[in-house]
PDB file of C-alpha atoms in Angstrom:
ATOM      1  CA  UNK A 849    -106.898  85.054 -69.462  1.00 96.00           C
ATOM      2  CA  UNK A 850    -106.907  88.965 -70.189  1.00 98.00           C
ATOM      3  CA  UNK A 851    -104.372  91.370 -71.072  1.00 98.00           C
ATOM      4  CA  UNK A 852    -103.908  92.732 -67.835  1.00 98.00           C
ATOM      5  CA  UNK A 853    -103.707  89.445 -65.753  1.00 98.00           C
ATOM      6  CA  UNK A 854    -100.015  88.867 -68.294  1.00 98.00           C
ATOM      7  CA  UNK A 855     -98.762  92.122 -67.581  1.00 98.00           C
ATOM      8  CA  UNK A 856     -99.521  91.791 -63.798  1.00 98.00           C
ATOM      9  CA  UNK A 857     -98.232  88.391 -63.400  1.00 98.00           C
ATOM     10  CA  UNK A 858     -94.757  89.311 -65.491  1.00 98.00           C
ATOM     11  CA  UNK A 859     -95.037  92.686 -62.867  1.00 98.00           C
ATOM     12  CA  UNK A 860     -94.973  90.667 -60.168  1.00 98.00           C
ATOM     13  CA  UNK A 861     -93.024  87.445 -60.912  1.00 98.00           C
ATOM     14  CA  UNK A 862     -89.870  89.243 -63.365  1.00 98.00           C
ATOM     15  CA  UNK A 863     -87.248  91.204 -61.382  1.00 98.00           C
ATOM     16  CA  UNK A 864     -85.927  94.851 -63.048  1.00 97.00           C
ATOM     17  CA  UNK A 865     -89.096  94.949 -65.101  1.00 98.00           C
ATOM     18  CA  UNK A 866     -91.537  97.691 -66.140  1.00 97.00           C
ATOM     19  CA  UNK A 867     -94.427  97.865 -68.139  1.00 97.00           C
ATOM     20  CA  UNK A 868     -94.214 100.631 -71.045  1.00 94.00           C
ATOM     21  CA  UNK A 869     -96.379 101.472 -74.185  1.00 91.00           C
ATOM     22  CA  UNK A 870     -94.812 101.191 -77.450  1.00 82.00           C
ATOM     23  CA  UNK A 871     -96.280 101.820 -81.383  1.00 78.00           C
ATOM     24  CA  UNK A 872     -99.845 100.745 -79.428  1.00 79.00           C
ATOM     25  CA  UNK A 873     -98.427  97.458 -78.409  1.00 93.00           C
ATOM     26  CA  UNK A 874     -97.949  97.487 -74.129  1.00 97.00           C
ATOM     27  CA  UNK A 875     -94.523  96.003 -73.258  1.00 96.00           C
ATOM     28  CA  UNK A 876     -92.413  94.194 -70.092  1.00 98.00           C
ATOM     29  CA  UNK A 877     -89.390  95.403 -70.236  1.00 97.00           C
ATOM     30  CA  UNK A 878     -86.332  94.589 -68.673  1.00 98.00           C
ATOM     31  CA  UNK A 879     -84.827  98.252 -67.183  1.00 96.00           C
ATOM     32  CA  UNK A 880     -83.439  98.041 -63.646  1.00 94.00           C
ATOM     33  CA  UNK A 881     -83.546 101.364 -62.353  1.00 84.00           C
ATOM     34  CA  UNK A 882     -84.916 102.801 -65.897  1.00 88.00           C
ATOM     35  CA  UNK A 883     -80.947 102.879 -66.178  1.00 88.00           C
ATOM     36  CA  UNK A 884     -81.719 102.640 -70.216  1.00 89.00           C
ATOM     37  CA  UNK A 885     -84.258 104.940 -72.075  1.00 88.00           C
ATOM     38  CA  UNK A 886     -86.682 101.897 -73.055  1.00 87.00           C
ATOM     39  CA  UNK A 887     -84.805  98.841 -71.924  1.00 93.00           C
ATOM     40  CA  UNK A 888     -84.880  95.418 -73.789  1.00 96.00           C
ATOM     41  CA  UNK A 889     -88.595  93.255 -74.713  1.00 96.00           C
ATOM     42  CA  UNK A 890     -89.110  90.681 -72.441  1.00 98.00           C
ATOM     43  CA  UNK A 891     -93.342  90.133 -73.727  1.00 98.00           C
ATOM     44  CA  UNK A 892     -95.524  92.808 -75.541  1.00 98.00           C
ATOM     45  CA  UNK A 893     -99.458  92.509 -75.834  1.00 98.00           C
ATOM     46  CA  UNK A 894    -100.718  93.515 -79.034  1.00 97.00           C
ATOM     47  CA  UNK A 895    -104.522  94.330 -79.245  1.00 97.00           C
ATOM     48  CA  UNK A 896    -104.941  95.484 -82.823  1.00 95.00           C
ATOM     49  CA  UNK A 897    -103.327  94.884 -86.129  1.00 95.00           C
ATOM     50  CA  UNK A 898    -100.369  97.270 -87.387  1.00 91.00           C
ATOM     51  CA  UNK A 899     -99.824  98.403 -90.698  1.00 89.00           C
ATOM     52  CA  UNK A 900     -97.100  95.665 -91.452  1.00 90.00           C
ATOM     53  CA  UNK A 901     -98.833  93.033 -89.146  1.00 93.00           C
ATOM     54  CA  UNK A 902    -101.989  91.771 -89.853  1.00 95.00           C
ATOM     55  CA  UNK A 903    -101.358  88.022 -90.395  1.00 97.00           C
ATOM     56  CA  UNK A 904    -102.847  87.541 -86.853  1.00 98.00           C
ATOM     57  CA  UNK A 905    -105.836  89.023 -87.690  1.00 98.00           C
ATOM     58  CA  UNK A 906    -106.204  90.525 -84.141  1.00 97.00           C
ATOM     59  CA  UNK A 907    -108.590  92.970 -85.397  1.00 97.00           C
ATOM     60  CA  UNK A 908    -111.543  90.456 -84.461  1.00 97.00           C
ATOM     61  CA  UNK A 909    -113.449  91.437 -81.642  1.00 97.00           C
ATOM     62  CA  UNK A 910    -111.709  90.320 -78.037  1.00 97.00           C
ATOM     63  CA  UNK A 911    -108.720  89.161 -79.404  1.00 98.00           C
ATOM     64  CA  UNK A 912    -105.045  89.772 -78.527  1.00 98.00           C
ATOM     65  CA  UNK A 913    -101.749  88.260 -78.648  1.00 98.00           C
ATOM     66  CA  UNK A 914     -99.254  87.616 -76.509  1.00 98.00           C
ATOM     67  CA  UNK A 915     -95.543  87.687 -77.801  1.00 98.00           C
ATOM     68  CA  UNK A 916     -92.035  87.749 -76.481  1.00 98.00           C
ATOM     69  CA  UNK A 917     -88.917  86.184 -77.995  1.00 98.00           C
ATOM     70  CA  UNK A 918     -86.592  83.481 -77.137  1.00 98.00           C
ATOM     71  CA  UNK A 919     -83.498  81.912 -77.419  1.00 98.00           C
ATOM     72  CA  UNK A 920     -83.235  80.135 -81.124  1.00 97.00           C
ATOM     73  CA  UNK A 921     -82.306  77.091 -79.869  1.00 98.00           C
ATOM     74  CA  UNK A 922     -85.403  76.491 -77.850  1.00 98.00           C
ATOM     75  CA  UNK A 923     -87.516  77.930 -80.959  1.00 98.00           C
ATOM     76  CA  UNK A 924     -85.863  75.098 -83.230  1.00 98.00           C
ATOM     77  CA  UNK A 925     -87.044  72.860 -80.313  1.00 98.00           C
ATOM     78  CA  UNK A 926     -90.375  74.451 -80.848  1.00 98.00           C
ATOM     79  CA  UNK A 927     -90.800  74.977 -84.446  1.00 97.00           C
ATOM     80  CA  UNK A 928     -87.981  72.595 -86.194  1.00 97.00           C
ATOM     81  CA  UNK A 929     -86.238  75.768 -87.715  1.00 97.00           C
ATOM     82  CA  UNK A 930     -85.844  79.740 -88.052  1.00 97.00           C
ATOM     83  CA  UNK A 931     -87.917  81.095 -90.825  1.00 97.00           C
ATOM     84  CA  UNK A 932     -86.004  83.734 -93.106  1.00 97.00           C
ATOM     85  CA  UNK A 933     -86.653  86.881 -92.445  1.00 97.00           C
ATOM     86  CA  UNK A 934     -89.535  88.330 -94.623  1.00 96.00           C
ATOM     87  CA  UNK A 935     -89.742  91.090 -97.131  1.00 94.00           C
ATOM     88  CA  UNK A 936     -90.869  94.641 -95.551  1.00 90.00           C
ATOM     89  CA  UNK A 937     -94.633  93.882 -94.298  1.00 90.00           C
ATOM     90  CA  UNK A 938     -94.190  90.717 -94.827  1.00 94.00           C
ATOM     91  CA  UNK A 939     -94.754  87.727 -93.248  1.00 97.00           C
ATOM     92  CA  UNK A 940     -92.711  84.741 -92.410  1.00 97.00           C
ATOM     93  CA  UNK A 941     -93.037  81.291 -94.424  1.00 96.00           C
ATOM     94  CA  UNK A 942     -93.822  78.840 -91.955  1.00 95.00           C
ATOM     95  CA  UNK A 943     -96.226  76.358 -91.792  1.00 94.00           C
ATOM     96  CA  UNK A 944     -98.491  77.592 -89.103  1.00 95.00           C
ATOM     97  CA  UNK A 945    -101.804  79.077 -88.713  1.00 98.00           C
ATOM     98  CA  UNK A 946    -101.153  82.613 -86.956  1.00 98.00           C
ATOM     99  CA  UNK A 947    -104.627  83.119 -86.831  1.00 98.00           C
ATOM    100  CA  UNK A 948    -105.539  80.159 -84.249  1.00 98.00           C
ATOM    101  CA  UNK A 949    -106.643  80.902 -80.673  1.00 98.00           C
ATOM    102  CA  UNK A 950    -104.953  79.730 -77.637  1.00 98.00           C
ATOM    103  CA  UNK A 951    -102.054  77.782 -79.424  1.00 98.00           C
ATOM    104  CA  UNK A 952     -98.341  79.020 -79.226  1.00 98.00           C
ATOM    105  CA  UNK A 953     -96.941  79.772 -82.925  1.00 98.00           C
ATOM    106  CA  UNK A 954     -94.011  81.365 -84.351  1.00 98.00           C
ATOM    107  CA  UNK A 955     -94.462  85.531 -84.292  1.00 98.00           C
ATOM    108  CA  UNK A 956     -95.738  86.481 -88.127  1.00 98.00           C
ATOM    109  CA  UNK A 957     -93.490  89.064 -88.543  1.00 97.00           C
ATOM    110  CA  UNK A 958     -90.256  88.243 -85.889  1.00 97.00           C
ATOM    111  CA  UNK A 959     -90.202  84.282 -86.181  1.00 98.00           C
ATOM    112  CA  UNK A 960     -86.781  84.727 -87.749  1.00 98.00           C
ATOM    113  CA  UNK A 961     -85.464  86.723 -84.488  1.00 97.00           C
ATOM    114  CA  UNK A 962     -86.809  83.618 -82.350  1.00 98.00           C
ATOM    115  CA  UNK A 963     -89.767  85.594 -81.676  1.00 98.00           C
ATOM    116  CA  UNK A 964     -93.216  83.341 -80.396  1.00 98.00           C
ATOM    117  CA  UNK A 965     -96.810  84.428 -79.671  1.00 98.00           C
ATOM    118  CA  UNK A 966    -100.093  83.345 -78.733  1.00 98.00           C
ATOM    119  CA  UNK A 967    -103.534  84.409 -79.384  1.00 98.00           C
ATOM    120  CA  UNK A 968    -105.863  84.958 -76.320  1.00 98.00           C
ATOM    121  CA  UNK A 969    -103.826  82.224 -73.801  1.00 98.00           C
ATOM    122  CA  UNK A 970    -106.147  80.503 -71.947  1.00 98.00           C
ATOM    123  CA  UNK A 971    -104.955  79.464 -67.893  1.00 98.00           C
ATOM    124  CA  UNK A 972    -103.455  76.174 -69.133  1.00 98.00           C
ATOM    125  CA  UNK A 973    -101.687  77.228 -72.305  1.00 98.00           C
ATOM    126  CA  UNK A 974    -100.238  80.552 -69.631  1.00 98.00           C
ATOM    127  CA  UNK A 975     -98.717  77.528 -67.559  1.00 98.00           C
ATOM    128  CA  UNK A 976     -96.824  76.433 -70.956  1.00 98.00           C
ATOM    129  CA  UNK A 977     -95.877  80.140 -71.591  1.00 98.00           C
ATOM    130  CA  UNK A 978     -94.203  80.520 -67.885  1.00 98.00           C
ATOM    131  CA  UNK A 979     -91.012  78.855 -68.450  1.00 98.00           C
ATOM    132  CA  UNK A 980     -90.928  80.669 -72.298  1.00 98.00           C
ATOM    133  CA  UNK A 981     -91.656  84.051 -70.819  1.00 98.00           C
ATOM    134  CA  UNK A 982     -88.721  83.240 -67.507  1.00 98.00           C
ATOM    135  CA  UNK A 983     -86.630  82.156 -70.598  1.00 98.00           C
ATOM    136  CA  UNK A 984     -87.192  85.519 -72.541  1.00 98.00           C
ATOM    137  CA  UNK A 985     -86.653  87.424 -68.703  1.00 98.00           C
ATOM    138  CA  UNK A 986     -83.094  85.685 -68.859  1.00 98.00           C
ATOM    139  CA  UNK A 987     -82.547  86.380 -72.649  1.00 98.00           C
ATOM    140  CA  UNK A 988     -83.173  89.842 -71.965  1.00 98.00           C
ATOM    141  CA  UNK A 989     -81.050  90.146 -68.702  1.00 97.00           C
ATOM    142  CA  UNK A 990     -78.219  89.153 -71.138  1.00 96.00           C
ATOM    143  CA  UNK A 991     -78.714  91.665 -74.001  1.00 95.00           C
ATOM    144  CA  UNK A 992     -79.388  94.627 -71.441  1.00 95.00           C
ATOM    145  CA  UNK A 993     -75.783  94.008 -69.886  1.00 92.00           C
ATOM    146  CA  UNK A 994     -74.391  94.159 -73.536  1.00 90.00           C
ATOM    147  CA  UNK A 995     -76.371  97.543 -74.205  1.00 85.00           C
ATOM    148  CA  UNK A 996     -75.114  99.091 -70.723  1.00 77.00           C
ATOM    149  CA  UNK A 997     -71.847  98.121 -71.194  1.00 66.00           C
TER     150      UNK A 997
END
């Protein structure tokens, strides 16, 4: 899959959405109305590394990743546990390869937040993200009525 088939698909298939452009990452975000300045993350595609995340190495040629946080109880379904949070640029101790292709890991940098991501999804390992990114849609539903309130 490409970049642009996510974002279109989350466009089309998440209600209140839009798509904005954040620190070089693009972003769904949940915003009915743009009622908020930026809204809340619901998936961001990242197609380069950033100063304080390089563990993906997404800096190899065609490569991006997909990322978008959920609730911690389904990551501990996921992953068996929350990482700590790591240092300042640093990255989370987990055992995982966050280099892999087309496998869903815990984020580098966000694990500890519930955060997940995938590097260049291909159609079948999309159809395992749906429910994940529908679950992150809801999450963020839920933290946008806490900001507005």
């Amino acid at each position: 899959m490409e970049p642009e088939e996510i974002l279109h698909y989350c466009l089309q298939h998440l209600d209140g959405v839009v798509l904005a452009e954040n620190w070089g990452e693009r972003g769904i975000f949940y915003n009915p109305d743009n009622a908020l300045k930026k809204g809340v993350y619901v998936l961001t595609i990242k197609e380069k590394d950033g100063d304080n995340d390089k563990a993906s190495d997404i800096n190899r040629p065609g490569v991006f990743r997909v990322n978008l946080g959920i609730r911690k109880n389904t990551f501990v379904q996921l992953f068996a546990s929350i990482p700590k949070r790591p240092a300042a640029g640093g990255v989370v101790e987990i055992d995982c390869d966050f280099t892999a292709l087309d496998k869903i890991t815990p984020h580098p940098v966000y694990a500890w937040m519930g955060w997940i991501s995938v590097l260049n999804p291909s159609t079948e390992t999309f159809e395992l993200l749906k429910p994940l990114i529908d679950e992150s849609h809801a999450f963020a539903m839920e933290k946008y009525k806490k900001k507005k309130l």
